[in-house]
Coordinates of C-alpha atoms in Angstrom, one line a residue:
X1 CA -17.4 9.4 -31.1
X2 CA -15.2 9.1 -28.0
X3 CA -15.1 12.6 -26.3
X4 CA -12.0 14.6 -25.2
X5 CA -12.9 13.7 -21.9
X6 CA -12.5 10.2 -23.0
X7 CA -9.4 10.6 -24.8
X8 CA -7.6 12.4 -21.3
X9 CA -9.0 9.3 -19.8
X10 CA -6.8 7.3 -22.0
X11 CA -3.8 9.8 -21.7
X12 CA -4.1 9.0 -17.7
X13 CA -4.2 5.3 -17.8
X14 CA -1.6 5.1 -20.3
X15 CA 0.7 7.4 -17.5
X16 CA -0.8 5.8 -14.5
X17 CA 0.3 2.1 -16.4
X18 CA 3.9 3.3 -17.0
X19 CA 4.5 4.5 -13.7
X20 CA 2.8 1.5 -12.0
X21 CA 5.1 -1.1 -14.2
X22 CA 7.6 -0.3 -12.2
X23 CA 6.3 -2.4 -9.2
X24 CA 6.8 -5.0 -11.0
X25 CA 10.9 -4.2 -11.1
X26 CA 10.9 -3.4 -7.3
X27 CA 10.7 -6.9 -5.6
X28 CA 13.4 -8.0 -8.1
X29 CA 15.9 -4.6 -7.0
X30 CA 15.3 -5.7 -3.7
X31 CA 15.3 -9.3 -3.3
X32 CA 17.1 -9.3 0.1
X33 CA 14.2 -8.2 1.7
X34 CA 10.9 -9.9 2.4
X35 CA 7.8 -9.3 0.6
X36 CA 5.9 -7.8 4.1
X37 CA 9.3 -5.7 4.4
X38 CA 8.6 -4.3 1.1
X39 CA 4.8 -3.8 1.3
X40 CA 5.4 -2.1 4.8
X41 CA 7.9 0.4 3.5
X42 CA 6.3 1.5 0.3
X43 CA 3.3 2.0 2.4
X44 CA 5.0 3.6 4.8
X45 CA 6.5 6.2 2.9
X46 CA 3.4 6.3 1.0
X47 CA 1.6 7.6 4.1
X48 CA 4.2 10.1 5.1
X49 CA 4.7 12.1 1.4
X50 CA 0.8 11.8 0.9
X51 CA 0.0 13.7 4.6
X52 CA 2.3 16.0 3.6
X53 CA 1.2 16.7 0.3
X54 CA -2.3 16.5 2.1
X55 CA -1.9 19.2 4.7
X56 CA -2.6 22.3 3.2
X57 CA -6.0 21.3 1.9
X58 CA -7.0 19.2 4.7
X59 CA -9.4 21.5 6.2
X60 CA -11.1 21.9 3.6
X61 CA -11.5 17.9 2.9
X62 CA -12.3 17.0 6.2
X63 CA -15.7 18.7 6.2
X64 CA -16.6 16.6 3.2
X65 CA -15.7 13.1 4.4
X66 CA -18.6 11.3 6.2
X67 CA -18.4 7.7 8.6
X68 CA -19.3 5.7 5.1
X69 CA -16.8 7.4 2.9
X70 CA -13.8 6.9 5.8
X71 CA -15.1 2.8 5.7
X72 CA -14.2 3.5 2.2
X73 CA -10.9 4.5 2.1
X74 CA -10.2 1.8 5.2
X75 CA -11.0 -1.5 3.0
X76 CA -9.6 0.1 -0.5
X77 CA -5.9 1.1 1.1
X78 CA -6.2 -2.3 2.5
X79 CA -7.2 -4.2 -0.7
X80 CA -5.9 -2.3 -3.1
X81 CA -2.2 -1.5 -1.7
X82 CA -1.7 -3.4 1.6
X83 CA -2.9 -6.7 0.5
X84 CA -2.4 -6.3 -3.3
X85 CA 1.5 -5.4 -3.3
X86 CA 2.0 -8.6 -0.6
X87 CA 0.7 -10.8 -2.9
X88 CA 2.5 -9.2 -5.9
X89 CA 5.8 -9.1 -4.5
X90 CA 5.4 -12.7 -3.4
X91 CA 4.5 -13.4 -7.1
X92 CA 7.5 -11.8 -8.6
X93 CA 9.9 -13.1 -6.4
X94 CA 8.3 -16.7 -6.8
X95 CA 7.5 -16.3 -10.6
X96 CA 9.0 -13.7 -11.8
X97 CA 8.2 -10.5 -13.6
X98 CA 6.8 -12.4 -17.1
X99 CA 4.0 -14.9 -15.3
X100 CA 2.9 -12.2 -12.5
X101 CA 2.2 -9.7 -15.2
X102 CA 0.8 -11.8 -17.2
X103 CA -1.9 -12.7 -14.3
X104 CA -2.2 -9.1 -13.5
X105 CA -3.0 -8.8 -17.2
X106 CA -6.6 -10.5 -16.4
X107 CA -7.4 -6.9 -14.9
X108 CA -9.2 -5.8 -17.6
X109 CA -11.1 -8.8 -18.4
X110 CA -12.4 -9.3 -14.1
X111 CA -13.1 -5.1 -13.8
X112 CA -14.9 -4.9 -17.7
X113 CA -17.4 -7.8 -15.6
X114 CA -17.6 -6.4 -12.6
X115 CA -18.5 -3.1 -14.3
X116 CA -20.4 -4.5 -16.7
X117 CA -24.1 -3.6 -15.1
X118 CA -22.6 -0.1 -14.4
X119 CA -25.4 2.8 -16.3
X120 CA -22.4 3.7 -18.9
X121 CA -21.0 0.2 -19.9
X122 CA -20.9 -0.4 -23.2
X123 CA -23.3 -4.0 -24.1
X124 CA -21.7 -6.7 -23.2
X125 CA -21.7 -7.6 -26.6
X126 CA -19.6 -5.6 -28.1
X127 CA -17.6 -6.2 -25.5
X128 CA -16.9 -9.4 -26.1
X129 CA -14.2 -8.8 -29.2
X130 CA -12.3 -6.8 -26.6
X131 CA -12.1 -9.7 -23.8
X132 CA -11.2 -12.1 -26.6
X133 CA -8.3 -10.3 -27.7
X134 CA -7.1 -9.1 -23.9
X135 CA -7.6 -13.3 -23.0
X136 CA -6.0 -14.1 -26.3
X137 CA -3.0 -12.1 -25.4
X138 CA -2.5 -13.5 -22.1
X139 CA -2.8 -16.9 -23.4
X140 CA 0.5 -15.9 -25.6
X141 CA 1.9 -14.7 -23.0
X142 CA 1.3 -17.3 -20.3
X143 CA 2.7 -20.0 -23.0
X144 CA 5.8 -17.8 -23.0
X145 CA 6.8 -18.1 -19.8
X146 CA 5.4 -21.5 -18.5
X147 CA 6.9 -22.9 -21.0
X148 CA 10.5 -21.5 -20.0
X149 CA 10.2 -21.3 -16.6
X150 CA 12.9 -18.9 -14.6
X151 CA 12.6 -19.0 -11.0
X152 CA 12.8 -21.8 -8.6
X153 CA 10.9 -25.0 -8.5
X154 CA 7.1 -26.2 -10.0
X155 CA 5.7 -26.2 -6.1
X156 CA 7.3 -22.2 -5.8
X157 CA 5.9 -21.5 -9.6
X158 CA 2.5 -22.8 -8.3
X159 CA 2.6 -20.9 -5.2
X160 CA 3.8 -17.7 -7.0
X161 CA 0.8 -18.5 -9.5
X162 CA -1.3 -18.7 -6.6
X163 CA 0.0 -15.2 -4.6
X164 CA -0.9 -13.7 -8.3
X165 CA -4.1 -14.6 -8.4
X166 CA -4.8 -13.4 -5.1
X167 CA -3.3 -9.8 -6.1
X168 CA -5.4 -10.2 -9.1
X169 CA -8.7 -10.3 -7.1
X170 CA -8.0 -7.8 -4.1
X171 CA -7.0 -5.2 -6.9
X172 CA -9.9 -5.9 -8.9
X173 CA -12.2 -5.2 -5.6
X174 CA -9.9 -1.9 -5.2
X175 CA -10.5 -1.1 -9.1
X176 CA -13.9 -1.1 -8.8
X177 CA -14.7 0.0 -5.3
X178 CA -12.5 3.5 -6.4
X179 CA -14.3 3.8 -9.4
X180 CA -18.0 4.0 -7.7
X181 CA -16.2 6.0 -5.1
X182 CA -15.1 8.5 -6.8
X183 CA -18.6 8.5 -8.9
X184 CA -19.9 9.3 -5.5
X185 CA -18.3 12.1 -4.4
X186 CA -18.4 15.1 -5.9
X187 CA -16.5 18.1 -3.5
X188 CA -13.1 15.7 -3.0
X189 CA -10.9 16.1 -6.0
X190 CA -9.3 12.5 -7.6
X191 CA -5.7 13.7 -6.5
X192 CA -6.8 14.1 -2.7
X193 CA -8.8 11.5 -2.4
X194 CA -5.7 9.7 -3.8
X195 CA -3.5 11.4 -1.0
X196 CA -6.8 10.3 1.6
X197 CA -5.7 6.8 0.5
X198 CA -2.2 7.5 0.7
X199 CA -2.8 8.4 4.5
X200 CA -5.1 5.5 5.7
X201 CA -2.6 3.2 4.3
X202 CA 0.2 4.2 5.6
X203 CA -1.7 4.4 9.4
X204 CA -2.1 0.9 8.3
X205 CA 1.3 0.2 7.5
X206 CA 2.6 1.1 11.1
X207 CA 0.8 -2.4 12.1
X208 CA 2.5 -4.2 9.2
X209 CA 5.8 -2.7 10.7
X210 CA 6.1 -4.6 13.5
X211 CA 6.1 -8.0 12.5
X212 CA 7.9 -7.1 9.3
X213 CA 10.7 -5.3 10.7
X214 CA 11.0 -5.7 14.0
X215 CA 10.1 -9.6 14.3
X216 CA 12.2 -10.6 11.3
X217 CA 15.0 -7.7 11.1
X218 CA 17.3 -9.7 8.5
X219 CA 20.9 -9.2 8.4
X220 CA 21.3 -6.7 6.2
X221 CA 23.9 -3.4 6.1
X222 CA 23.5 0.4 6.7
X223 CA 24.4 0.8 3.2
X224 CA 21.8 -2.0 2.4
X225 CA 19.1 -0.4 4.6
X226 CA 19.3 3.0 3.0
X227 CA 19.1 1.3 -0.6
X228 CA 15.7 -0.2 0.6
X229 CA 14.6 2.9 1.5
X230 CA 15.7 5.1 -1.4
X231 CA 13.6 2.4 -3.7
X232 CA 10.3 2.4 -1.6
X233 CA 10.1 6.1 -1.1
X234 CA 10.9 6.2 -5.2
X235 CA 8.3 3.2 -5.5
X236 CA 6.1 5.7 -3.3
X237 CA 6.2 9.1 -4.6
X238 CA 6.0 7.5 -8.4
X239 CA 4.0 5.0 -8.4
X240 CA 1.8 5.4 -5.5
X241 CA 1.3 9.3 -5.3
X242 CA 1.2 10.5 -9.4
X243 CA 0.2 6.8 -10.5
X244 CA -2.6 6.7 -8.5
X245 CA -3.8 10.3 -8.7
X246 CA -3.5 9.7 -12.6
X247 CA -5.6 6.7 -12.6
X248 CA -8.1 8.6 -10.1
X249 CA -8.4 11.2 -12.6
X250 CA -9.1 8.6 -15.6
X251 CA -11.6 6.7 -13.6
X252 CA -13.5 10.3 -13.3
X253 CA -13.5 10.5 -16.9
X254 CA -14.1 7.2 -18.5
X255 CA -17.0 4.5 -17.9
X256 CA -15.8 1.6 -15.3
X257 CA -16.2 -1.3 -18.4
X258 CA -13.6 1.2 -20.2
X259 CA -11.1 1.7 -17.6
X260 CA -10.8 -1.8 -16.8
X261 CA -9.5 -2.5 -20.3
X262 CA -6.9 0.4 -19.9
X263 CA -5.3 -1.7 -16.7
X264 CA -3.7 -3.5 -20.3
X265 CA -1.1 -0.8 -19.6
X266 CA 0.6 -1.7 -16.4
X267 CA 0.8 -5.4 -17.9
X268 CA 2.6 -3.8 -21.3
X269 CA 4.9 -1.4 -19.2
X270 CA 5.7 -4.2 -16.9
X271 CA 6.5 -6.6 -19.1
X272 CA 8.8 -4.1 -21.3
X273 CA 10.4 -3.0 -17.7
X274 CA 11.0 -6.9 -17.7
X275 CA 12.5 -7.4 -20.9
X276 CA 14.9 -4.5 -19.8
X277 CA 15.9 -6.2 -16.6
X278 CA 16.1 -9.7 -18.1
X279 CA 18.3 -7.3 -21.3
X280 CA 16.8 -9.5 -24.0
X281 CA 14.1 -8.4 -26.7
X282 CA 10.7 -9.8 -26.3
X283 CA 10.1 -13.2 -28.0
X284 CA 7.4 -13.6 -31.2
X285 CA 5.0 -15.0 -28.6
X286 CA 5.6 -11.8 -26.9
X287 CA 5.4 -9.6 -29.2
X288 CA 2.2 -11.2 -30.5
X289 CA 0.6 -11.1 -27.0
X290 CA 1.5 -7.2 -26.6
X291 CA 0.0 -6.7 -29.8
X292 CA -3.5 -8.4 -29.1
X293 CA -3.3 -6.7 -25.5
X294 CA -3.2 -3.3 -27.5
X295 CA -5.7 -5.1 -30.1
X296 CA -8.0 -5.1 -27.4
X297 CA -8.0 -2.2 -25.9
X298 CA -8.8 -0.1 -29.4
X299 CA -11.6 -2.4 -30.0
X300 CA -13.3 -1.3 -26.5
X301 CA -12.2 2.2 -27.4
X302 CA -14.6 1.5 -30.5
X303 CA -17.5 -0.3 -28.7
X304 CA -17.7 3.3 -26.6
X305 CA -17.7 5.0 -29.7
X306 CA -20.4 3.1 -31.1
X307 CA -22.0 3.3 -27.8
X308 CA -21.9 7.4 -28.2
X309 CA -23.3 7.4 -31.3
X310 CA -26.2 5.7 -30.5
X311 CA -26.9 7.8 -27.8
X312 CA -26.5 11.0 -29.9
X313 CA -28.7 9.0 -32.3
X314 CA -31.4 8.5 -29.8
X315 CA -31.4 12.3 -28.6
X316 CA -32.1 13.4 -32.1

């Protein structure tokens, strides 16, 4: 049976999912600004709240943080945030919320194979119900919006297509990479070795500044300015700071094959986010998708339970 560990796993990734929807939303509030803008400033603020949220314990992490673990935290704020939310924002503001959410759905299905060899996966056999229905689900949902396209031309839907797939594989690199991370250590707690990432990406954001603000200011308002920053520092605090300490927490507590499939989240919180933006109700194909999307994740819910009981079964 799934333990209460697992079940405050679930309880995190469900949170973590409904804060990080909201990304999804941000490149549509802002659509005056460019997507390197937008990465830059998250990140930015990011950096800032996480040091200072940072500082009263970091003598006591420092001590604990070797040359490999610091590599670490260098290519995972990269991939995960830096990278990731360029790609994203490119999506969303190519291809809208519906098709970039949908491609971001594929989450569960590339970090349930990458974990799949893990010592606490599940078989990959009874697995394979749970893919089915997380693929079926995307298939509804891809249908959906291909088929009523709502932003721009084919060649921008393709390229949009193409920016989501990229922000599909660099988060599935961070999804994994954090997971065995965290595995690793044991004296850093999930919430400041979110706040560590927090920090190393927003060093890295100062280099994204430049070019993205400095080279290609825009002509934009004081009024418009402070906007932009009032919704990246939100973006920041909520989706960067508690999302990720949330999802830090779940990946302490549930197996890698099992938090891949509770990514679903952020796809079902985005697209509802969406169908509040857009102010229409979700279509049948929609609600059908969301359905098999939640489908899916109760059937690898199950294939850990059965995997538990076997173990328990072996003991005795």
């Amino acid at each position: 049976m799934l333990t209460r560990n697992h079940w405050l796993g679930i309880g995190a990734s469900i949170l973590a999912g409904a804060f990080w929807g909201l990304v999804f939303l941000t490149p549509e509030l802002t659509r005056g600004f460019s997507p390197l803008q937008l990465s830059a400033g998250r990140y930015l603020a990011y950096g800032l709240v996480a040091a200072a949220l940072l500082a009263p314990s970091w003598r006591r992490v420092r001590p604990m943080l070797g040359w490999r673990d610091w590599r670490t935290l260098g290519w995972l704020s990269f991939a995960g945030n830096i990278i990731y939310y360029v790609f994203l924002a490119n999506a969303v503001q190519l291809g809208g919320v519906a098709m970039t959410s949908l491609i971001i759905g594929l989450l569960p299905v590339t970090v349930t194979l990458a974990g799949r060899r893990d010592a606490d996966a599940a078989p990959m056999l009874r697995l394979l119900p749970s893919l089915a229905l997380g693929v079926a689900g995307l298939v509804c949902i891809s249908w959906q919006s291909l088929s009523n396209p709502q932003h721009g031309s084919m060649a921008g839907s393709l390229l949009g297509l193409l920016c989501a797939a990229g922000a599909l594989v660099s988060w599935t690199l961070y999804a994994v990479g954090n997971s065995r991370a965290l595995t690793r250590l044991h004296g850093v707690s999930a919430h400041d070795w979110s706040l560590l990432v927090g920090v190393v990406t927003g060093a890295q954001a100062l280099l994204l500044a430049v070019p993205a603000f400095m080279l290609n200011p825009g002509l934009h308002s004081s009024s418009s300015w402070w906007y932009f920053g009032g919704v990246v520092t939100t973006v920041a605090i909520l989706c960067s700071v508690v999302g990720n300490a949330l999802w830090n927490h779940a990946s302490r507590l549930l197996p890698l094959t099992m938090t891949g499939q509770m990514i679903v989240f952020e796809t079902l919180f985005a697209l509802l986010y969406g169908f509040i933006w857009e102010q229409r109700l979700p279509t049948g194909l929609e609600w059908l998708a969301m359905a098999l999307l939640i489908a899916g994740v109760l059937s690898c819910a199950s294939a850990h339970r059965e995997r538990s009981a076997d173990a328990v079964a072996v003991l005795t």
